[in-house]
Short mmCIF file of C-alpha atoms and ligand atoms in Angstrom, two decimals:
data_model
loop_
_atom_site.label_atom_id
_atom_site.label_comp_id
_atom_site.label_asym_id
_atom_site.label_seq_id
_atom_site.Cartn_x
_atom_site.Cartn_y
_atom_site.Cartn_z
CA UNK A 298 -25.68 66.38 220.22
CA UNK A 299 -23.03 64.45 218.33
CA UNK A 300 -19.40 65.52 218.22
CA UNK A 301 -16.76 65.25 215.50
CA UNK A 302 -13.01 65.66 215.48
CA UNK A 303 -11.69 68.90 214.07
CA UNK A 304 -9.98 67.30 211.08
CA UNK A 305 -7.32 64.93 212.33
CA UNK A 306 -6.84 66.92 215.54
CA UNK A 307 -7.81 65.29 218.81
CA UNK A 308 -10.21 68.04 219.90
CA UNK A 309 -13.92 67.30 219.45
CA UNK A 310 -16.50 69.88 218.45
CA UNK A 311 -20.29 69.78 218.39
CA UNK A 312 -21.73 69.20 214.93
CA UNK A 313 -23.70 72.40 215.40
CA UNK A 314 -21.61 75.40 216.42
CA UNK A 315 -22.78 78.91 217.32
CA UNK A 316 -21.19 81.91 215.62
CA UNK A 317 -21.83 85.56 216.41
CA UNK A 318 -21.26 87.53 213.19
CA UNK A 319 -23.83 90.36 212.84
CA UNK A 320 -25.67 89.22 215.99
CA UNK A 321 -23.67 89.82 219.20
CA UNK A 322 -22.93 93.48 219.75
CA UNK A 323 -24.97 94.27 216.61
CA UNK A 324 -28.40 92.99 215.57
CA UNK A 325 -29.31 91.60 218.99
CA UNK A 326 -29.04 93.00 222.51
CA UNK A 327 -26.75 91.51 225.13
CA UNK A 328 -29.62 89.68 226.87
CA UNK A 329 -30.60 87.87 223.67
CA UNK A 330 -26.94 87.05 223.03
CA UNK A 331 -26.68 85.53 226.50
CA UNK A 332 -29.91 83.52 226.07
CA UNK A 333 -28.62 82.09 222.80
CA UNK A 334 -25.31 81.04 224.37
CA UNK A 335 -27.13 79.53 227.36
CA UNK A 336 -29.46 77.62 225.02
CA UNK A 337 -26.39 76.43 223.13
CA UNK A 338 -24.81 74.97 226.28
CA UNK A 339 -28.15 73.40 227.30
CA UNK A 340 -28.34 71.67 223.94
CA UNK A 341 -24.78 70.33 224.00
CA UNK A 342 -23.13 72.90 221.71
CA UNK A 343 -19.49 73.23 222.81
CA UNK A 344 -18.12 75.20 219.84
CA UNK A 345 -18.27 79.00 219.50
CA UNK A 346 -16.93 81.07 216.61
CA UNK A 347 -16.25 84.79 216.51
CA UNK A 348 -13.71 87.23 214.98
CA UNK A 349 -11.77 90.33 215.95
CA UNK A 350 -13.56 92.31 213.24
CA UNK A 351 -17.18 91.48 214.14
CA UNK A 352 -18.85 94.72 215.26
CA UNK A 353 -15.34 96.16 215.71
CA UNK A 354 -14.55 93.89 218.65
CA UNK A 355 -17.95 94.15 220.35
CA UNK A 356 -18.92 90.62 219.32
CA UNK A 357 -15.87 89.18 221.08
CA UNK A 358 -16.54 91.34 224.15
CA UNK A 359 -20.17 90.21 224.41
CA UNK A 360 -19.17 86.56 223.98
CA UNK A 361 -16.35 86.93 226.53
CA UNK A 362 -18.75 88.44 229.06
CA UNK A 363 -21.28 85.67 228.43
CA UNK A 364 -18.70 82.90 228.82
CA UNK A 365 -17.34 84.37 232.07
CA UNK A 366 -17.69 81.78 234.82
CA UNK A 367 -18.24 78.86 232.43
CA UNK A 368 -15.61 76.15 232.96
CA UNK A 369 -13.01 76.96 230.30
CA UNK A 370 -12.32 73.36 229.33
CA UNK A 371 -16.03 72.74 228.62
CA UNK A 372 -16.05 74.66 225.35
CA UNK A 373 -13.97 75.21 222.23
CA UNK A 374 -13.48 78.87 221.35
CA UNK A 375 -12.50 80.04 217.89
CA UNK A 376 -11.67 83.52 216.66
CA UNK A 377 -10.01 85.05 213.61
CA UNK A 378 -7.58 87.68 212.37
CA UNK A 379 -7.13 89.47 209.03
CA UNK A 380 -9.76 92.15 208.39
CA UNK A 381 -9.11 95.69 209.55
CA UNK A 382 -9.58 96.38 213.26
CA UNK A 383 -8.36 99.98 213.27
CA UNK A 384 -7.50 103.00 211.19
CA UNK A 385 -3.79 102.58 210.62
CA UNK A 386 -1.78 100.69 208.07
CA UNK A 387 -0.81 97.79 210.36
CA UNK A 388 -4.31 97.15 211.70
CA UNK A 389 -5.13 94.42 209.18
CA UNK A 390 -3.66 91.48 207.33
CA UNK A 391 -1.47 88.58 208.35
CA UNK A 392 1.81 90.30 209.21
CA UNK A 393 3.55 89.06 212.32
CA UNK A 394 2.84 92.45 213.93
CA UNK A 395 -0.91 92.39 213.33
CA UNK A 396 -1.37 88.70 214.17
CA UNK A 397 0.36 89.02 217.55
CA UNK A 398 -1.33 92.33 218.42
CA UNK A 399 -4.77 91.23 217.31
CA UNK A 400 -4.47 87.95 219.20
CA UNK A 401 -3.65 89.83 222.39
CA UNK A 402 -6.61 92.16 221.87
CA UNK A 403 -8.94 89.19 221.21
CA UNK A 404 -7.76 87.40 224.38
CA UNK A 405 -8.47 90.58 226.34
CA UNK A 406 -11.97 90.97 224.94
CA UNK A 407 -12.75 87.27 225.32
CA UNK A 408 -11.41 87.35 228.90
CA UNK A 409 -9.38 84.19 228.45
CA UNK A 410 -5.71 83.16 228.42
CA UNK A 411 -6.01 81.17 225.19
CA UNK A 412 -8.24 80.51 222.21
CA UNK A 413 -8.68 76.94 221.07
CA UNK A 414 -8.68 77.76 217.38
CA UNK A 415 -7.08 80.81 215.79
CA UNK A 416 -7.96 81.33 212.14
CA UNK A 417 -6.63 83.43 209.30
CA UNK A 418 -9.89 85.02 208.17
CA UNK A 419 -8.63 85.36 204.57
CA UNK A 420 -5.35 84.79 202.71
CA UNK A 421 -2.95 87.75 202.67
CA UNK A 422 -1.10 87.92 199.36
CA UNK A 423 1.01 90.86 200.61
CA UNK A 424 2.77 88.89 203.34
CA UNK A 425 5.14 85.94 202.95
CA UNK A 426 3.37 82.83 204.16
CA UNK A 427 6.46 81.88 206.24
CA UNK A 428 6.03 85.08 208.28
CA UNK A 429 2.34 84.38 208.91
CA UNK A 430 2.86 80.74 209.82
CA UNK A 431 5.77 81.48 212.13
CA UNK A 432 3.68 84.08 213.98
CA UNK A 433 0.88 81.53 214.43
CA UNK A 434 3.42 78.91 215.51
CA UNK A 435 4.84 81.27 218.14
CA UNK A 436 1.33 81.82 219.55
CA UNK A 437 0.89 78.05 219.74
CA UNK A 438 4.24 77.62 221.54
CA UNK A 439 3.27 80.41 223.97
CA UNK A 440 0.05 78.55 224.80
CA UNK A 441 -2.13 81.45 223.62
CA UNK A 442 -3.54 79.41 220.76
CA UNK A 443 -4.10 75.64 220.67
CA UNK A 444 -4.87 75.00 216.99
CA UNK A 445 -4.52 76.94 213.75
CA UNK A 446 -7.14 77.22 211.00
CA UNK A 447 -7.88 79.24 207.89
CA UNK A 448 -11.01 80.67 206.33
CA UNK A 449 -11.80 81.03 202.65
CA UNK A 450 -8.37 79.93 201.48
CA UNK A 451 -8.09 78.16 198.14
CA UNK A 452 -6.82 74.59 197.88
CA UNK A 453 -3.56 75.95 196.47
CA UNK A 454 -3.05 78.31 199.40
CA UNK A 455 -3.80 75.58 201.95
CA UNK A 456 -1.45 73.22 200.15
CA UNK A 457 1.38 75.78 200.18
CA UNK A 458 0.86 76.35 203.91
CA UNK A 459 1.07 72.61 204.60
CA UNK A 460 4.32 72.32 202.66
CA UNK A 461 5.87 75.22 204.61
CA UNK A 462 4.61 73.87 207.94
CA UNK A 463 6.13 70.47 207.21
CA UNK A 464 9.46 71.98 206.10
CA UNK A 465 9.67 74.30 209.12
CA UNK A 466 8.33 71.79 211.67
CA UNK A 467 5.29 73.97 212.47
CA UNK A 468 1.92 72.64 213.61
CA UNK A 469 -0.30 72.06 210.59
CA UNK A 470 -3.58 73.79 209.86
CA UNK A 471 -6.42 71.66 211.31
CA UNK A 472 -9.49 73.43 209.92
CA UNK A 473 -10.81 75.37 206.97
CA UNK A 474 -13.81 77.70 207.28
CA UNK A 475 -15.56 78.18 203.94
CA UNK A 476 -19.09 79.25 203.17
CA UNK A 477 -20.99 76.01 202.47
CA UNK A 478 -24.68 75.28 202.08
CA UNK A 479 -27.13 73.75 199.63
CA UNK A 480 -26.88 77.07 197.75
CA UNK A 481 -23.09 77.56 198.00
CA UNK A 482 -21.08 74.49 197.04
CA UNK A 483 -17.87 76.25 196.09
CA UNK A 484 -15.56 74.23 198.42
CA UNK A 485 -16.68 70.90 196.96
CA UNK A 486 -14.52 71.08 193.82
CA UNK A 487 -11.04 71.64 195.27
CA UNK A 488 -10.88 72.60 198.96
CA UNK A 489 -12.77 69.60 200.37
CA UNK A 490 -10.91 66.93 198.34
CA UNK A 491 -7.53 68.38 199.40
CA UNK A 492 -8.61 68.74 203.02
CA UNK A 493 -9.98 65.22 203.15
CA UNK A 494 -6.58 63.89 202.03
CA UNK A 495 -4.68 66.12 204.45
CA UNK A 496 -6.78 65.62 207.59
CA UNK A 497 -8.23 69.14 207.65
CA UNK A 498 -11.87 69.53 208.75
CA UNK A 499 -14.37 72.04 207.36
CA UNK A 500 -16.26 74.23 209.81
CA UNK A 501 -18.73 75.83 207.49
CA UNK A 502 -20.29 79.26 207.66
CA UNK A 503 -23.78 80.40 206.70
CA UNK A 504 -25.06 76.82 206.40
CA UNK A 505 -28.61 78.25 206.38
CA UNK A 506 -27.63 80.72 203.62
CA UNK A 507 -28.02 83.48 206.22
CA UNK A 508 -31.52 82.30 207.13
CA UNK A 509 -32.87 81.84 203.59
CA UNK A 510 -32.83 78.02 203.76
CA UNK A 511 -35.18 78.10 206.75
CA UNK A 512 -37.87 78.98 204.18
CA UNK A 513 -39.02 82.07 206.06
CA UNK A 514 -38.38 84.42 203.13
CA UNK A 515 -41.17 83.89 200.59
CA UNK A 516 -41.09 84.99 196.95
CA UNK A 517 -43.11 88.16 196.36
CA UNK A 518 -43.69 88.74 200.09
CA UNK A 519 -42.15 91.31 202.39
CA UNK A 520 -39.34 90.05 204.61
CA UNK A 521 -40.26 88.96 208.14
CA UNK A 522 -40.00 91.89 210.54
CA UNK A 523 -36.82 91.82 212.65
CA UNK A 524 -35.12 89.21 210.48
CA UNK A 525 -31.65 89.67 209.00
CA UNK A 526 -33.39 90.43 205.71
CA UNK A 527 -34.68 93.67 207.21
CA UNK A 528 -31.49 94.40 209.14
CA UNK A 529 -29.50 95.84 206.23
CA UNK A 530 -26.44 94.06 204.92
CA UNK A 531 -25.86 90.39 205.61
CA UNK A 532 -27.76 88.35 203.02
CA UNK A 533 -26.41 87.76 199.52
CA UNK A 534 -28.77 89.46 197.03
CA UNK A 535 -28.91 86.31 194.87
CA UNK A 536 -30.30 84.33 197.81
CA UNK A 537 -33.28 86.69 197.98
CA UNK A 538 -34.17 86.52 194.28
CA UNK A 539 -37.66 85.18 193.50
CA UNK A 540 -36.11 82.30 191.58
CA UNK A 541 -34.06 81.15 194.59
CA UNK A 542 -36.85 81.72 197.09
CA UNK A 543 -39.27 79.72 194.94
CA UNK A 544 -36.82 76.81 194.68
CA UNK A 545 -36.27 76.91 198.44
CA UNK A 546 -40.04 76.71 199.03
CA UNK A 547 -40.05 73.62 196.82
CA UNK A 548 -37.78 71.89 199.37
CA UNK A 549 -40.49 72.11 202.01
CA UNK A 550 -42.30 68.88 201.03
CA UNK A 551 -39.03 66.99 201.53
CA UNK A 552 -38.63 68.38 205.04
CA UNK A 553 -42.32 67.66 205.77
CA UNK A 554 -42.01 64.05 204.62
CA UNK A 555 -39.01 63.57 206.89
CA UNK A 556 -40.85 65.27 209.76
CA UNK A 557 -38.12 67.88 210.19
CA UNK A 558 -37.98 71.66 209.72
CA UNK A 559 -36.36 73.22 206.67
CA UNK A 560 -33.56 74.53 208.93
CA UNK A 561 -32.89 70.99 210.12
CA UNK A 562 -32.88 69.73 206.53
CA UNK A 563 -30.36 72.40 205.46
CA UNK A 564 -28.03 71.71 208.39
CA UNK A 565 -28.28 67.93 208.02
CA UNK A 566 -27.37 68.45 204.34
CA UNK A 567 -24.00 70.08 205.16
CA UNK A 568 -23.30 67.54 207.92
CA UNK A 569 -23.90 64.80 205.38
CA UNK A 570 -20.42 65.62 204.05
CA UNK A 571 -18.02 63.69 206.27
CA UNK A 572 -15.27 66.28 205.85
CA UNK A 573 -17.51 68.82 207.61
CA UNK A 574 -16.68 68.87 211.32
CA UNK A 575 -19.30 71.46 212.25
CA UNK A 576 -21.97 73.73 210.81
CA UNK A 577 -21.47 77.20 212.28
CA UNK A 578 -24.95 78.61 212.68
CA UNK A 579 -26.06 82.08 213.69
CA UNK A 580 -29.06 82.79 215.91
CA UNK A 581 -30.98 85.83 217.10
CA UNK A 582 -33.25 83.88 219.45
CA UNK A 583 -32.72 80.84 221.72
CA UNK A 584 -35.61 79.05 219.96
CA UNK A 585 -33.53 79.08 216.77
CA UNK A 586 -30.62 77.43 218.58
CA UNK A 587 -32.97 74.77 219.98
CA UNK A 588 -34.40 74.14 216.52
CA UNK A 589 -31.03 74.01 214.76
CA UNK A 590 -29.43 71.47 217.08
CA UNK A 591 -32.04 68.94 215.97
CA UNK A 592 -29.98 68.47 212.80
CA UNK A 593 -27.22 66.71 214.70
CA UNK A 594 -27.36 63.00 213.98
CA UNK A 595 -29.94 63.31 211.15
CA UNK A 596 -28.81 61.23 208.15
CA UNK A 597 -30.14 62.01 204.68
CA UNK A 598 -30.35 59.13 202.21
CA UNK A 599 -29.14 59.27 198.60
CA UNK A 600 -32.69 59.67 197.27
CA UNK A 601 -33.25 62.77 199.43
CA UNK A 602 -29.92 64.27 198.34
CA UNK A 603 -30.84 63.68 194.72
CA UNK A 604 -34.28 65.26 195.09
CA UNK A 605 -32.69 68.34 196.65
CA UNK A 606 -30.24 68.55 193.74
CA UNK A 607 -33.05 68.29 191.21
CA UNK A 608 -35.09 71.03 192.87
CA UNK A 609 -32.16 73.44 193.16
CA UNK A 610 -30.86 72.70 189.65
CA UNK A 611 -28.28 75.25 188.52
CA UNK A 612 -28.92 77.70 191.36
CA UNK A 613 -26.07 76.61 193.69
CA UNK A 614 -22.74 78.34 193.13
CA UNK A 615 -19.97 75.83 192.43
CA UNK A 616 -17.10 77.79 190.87
CA UNK A 617 -13.92 77.33 192.99
CA UNK A 618 -12.76 80.76 191.78
CA UNK A 619 -15.37 82.24 194.12
CA UNK A 620 -13.31 81.09 197.14
CA UNK A 621 -12.33 84.05 199.28
CA UNK A 622 -15.38 86.13 198.36
N1 NAP B 1111 -15.27 83.04 207.90
C1 NAP B 1111 -16.07 83.93 207.37
O1 NAP B 1111 -15.69 84.70 206.48
C2 NAP B 1111 -17.48 84.02 207.87
C3 NAP B 1111 -18.44 84.80 207.20
C4 NAP B 1111 -19.73 84.82 207.71
C5 NAP B 1111 -20.06 84.08 208.84
N2 NAP B 1111 -19.09 83.35 209.48
C6 NAP B 1111 -19.37 82.56 210.70
O2 NAP B 1111 -20.51 81.73 210.48
C7 NAP B 1111 -21.49 82.03 211.47
C8 NAP B 1111 -22.84 81.78 210.93
O3 NAP B 1111 -23.12 82.65 209.83
P1 NAP B 1111 -24.62 83.07 209.58
O4 NAP B 1111 -25.14 83.79 210.78
O5 NAP B 1111 -24.70 83.75 208.27
O6 NAP B 1111 -25.30 81.59 209.50
P2 NAP B 1111 -26.70 81.02 209.14
O7 NAP B 1111 -26.90 79.96 210.16
O8 NAP B 1111 -26.74 80.67 207.70
O9 NAP B 1111 -27.76 82.21 209.38
C9 NAP B 1111 -28.09 82.57 210.70
C10 NAP B 1111 -29.30 83.48 210.75
O10 NAP B 1111 -30.45 82.82 210.21
C11 NAP B 1111 -31.59 83.06 211.06
N3 NAP B 1111 -31.95 81.77 211.66
C12 NAP B 1111 -31.11 80.87 212.26
N4 NAP B 1111 -31.78 79.78 212.66
C13 NAP B 1111 -33.06 79.96 212.30
C14 NAP B 1111 -34.22 79.15 212.42
N5 NAP B 1111 -34.18 77.95 212.99
N6 NAP B 1111 -35.40 79.64 211.93
C15 NAP B 1111 -35.45 80.86 211.34
N7 NAP B 1111 -34.36 81.68 211.19
C16 NAP B 1111 -33.17 81.22 211.67
C17 NAP B 1111 -31.13 84.08 212.10
O11 NAP B 1111 -31.30 85.40 211.59
P3 NAP B 1111 -32.64 86.27 211.77
O12 NAP B 1111 -33.36 85.80 212.99
O13 NAP B 1111 -32.13 87.67 211.85
O14 NAP B 1111 -33.42 86.05 210.52
C18 NAP B 1111 -29.65 83.80 212.19
O15 NAP B 1111 -28.89 84.87 212.69
C19 NAP B 1111 -21.18 83.48 211.88
O16 NAP B 1111 -21.71 83.82 213.11
C20 NAP B 1111 -19.68 83.44 211.89
O17 NAP B 1111 -19.23 82.84 213.07
C21 NAP B 1111 -17.81 83.31 209.00
#
């Protein structure tokens, strides 16, 4: 496993991270969740991503239980705040009240005194950014949070936050968590160029397009039993169109020539962007974790990148206005 700095911050994260959206406390049982986390540690993954909202807190609880007894300094733990975690008016968003309360609830569920990275899951246009950033700053000063990040913020929103942080003497955002894959290139136009200049690293979600880029969904065929495609929500409808699935199958010869799996090819593709600090993968089985880590250290040459672009043509989404979706 190779490790990269989280933007310009000193902390190092594994190029392949393990996230637990949909899986822990949801699609998979606690034993499978534990096996995936154990496989992750075996393979050198040190970076875990979750959120207060995943399975209404259950995902954090399962991860916290699984990490119990593991030396705290041996891993980097990230969680998030924004989406609704309860039924009342203050149970969502980026107000000082919700940030502080949700952080305390996350620490409880994760059974830890601090999270390494605390992220604003979305931008909150109803709260002054100064209020949000001061609440995050207070958590940093209290030692409950080590670094601050954002998810699905536009370049303009990140830029505004940096200006305020500099004016107020707050710690700066170190990471941005956008969706990014061969099929979703939205951050390339604005977010990545700004972040590269400002020393902010991308930790990208759904790098396998929710499993589609592994090639296991075939056009005109029923979805593999037990996969996310049969689990209900979780995969963008456009990713499962025959047109997309056919194009994805056409990537297989490239993976075969390189002697790697399609999952490895897809993950190596996102890691090819130097502003990406980590690809946050999901997994329902430990074998998937063991397969996905093989992407660390794989370099794709310009010819391979170009062939991928030609095969996918106009299918990838690129419009920066889709940020936050
Ligand atoms: N910030 C945000 O708004 C946001 C949003 C979404 C996700 N995230 C983060 O990103 C993480 C990853 O998202 P994701 O789960 O959609 O990522 P993904 O890596 O694109 O998809 C993961 C899913 O693909 C399948 N899979 C993984 N490896 C495979 C392999 N080698 N072969 C075959 N199938 C494989 C598994 O599902 P099946 O076995 O069920 O097919 C797995 O759960 C989340 O856990 C979360 O931490 C953040």
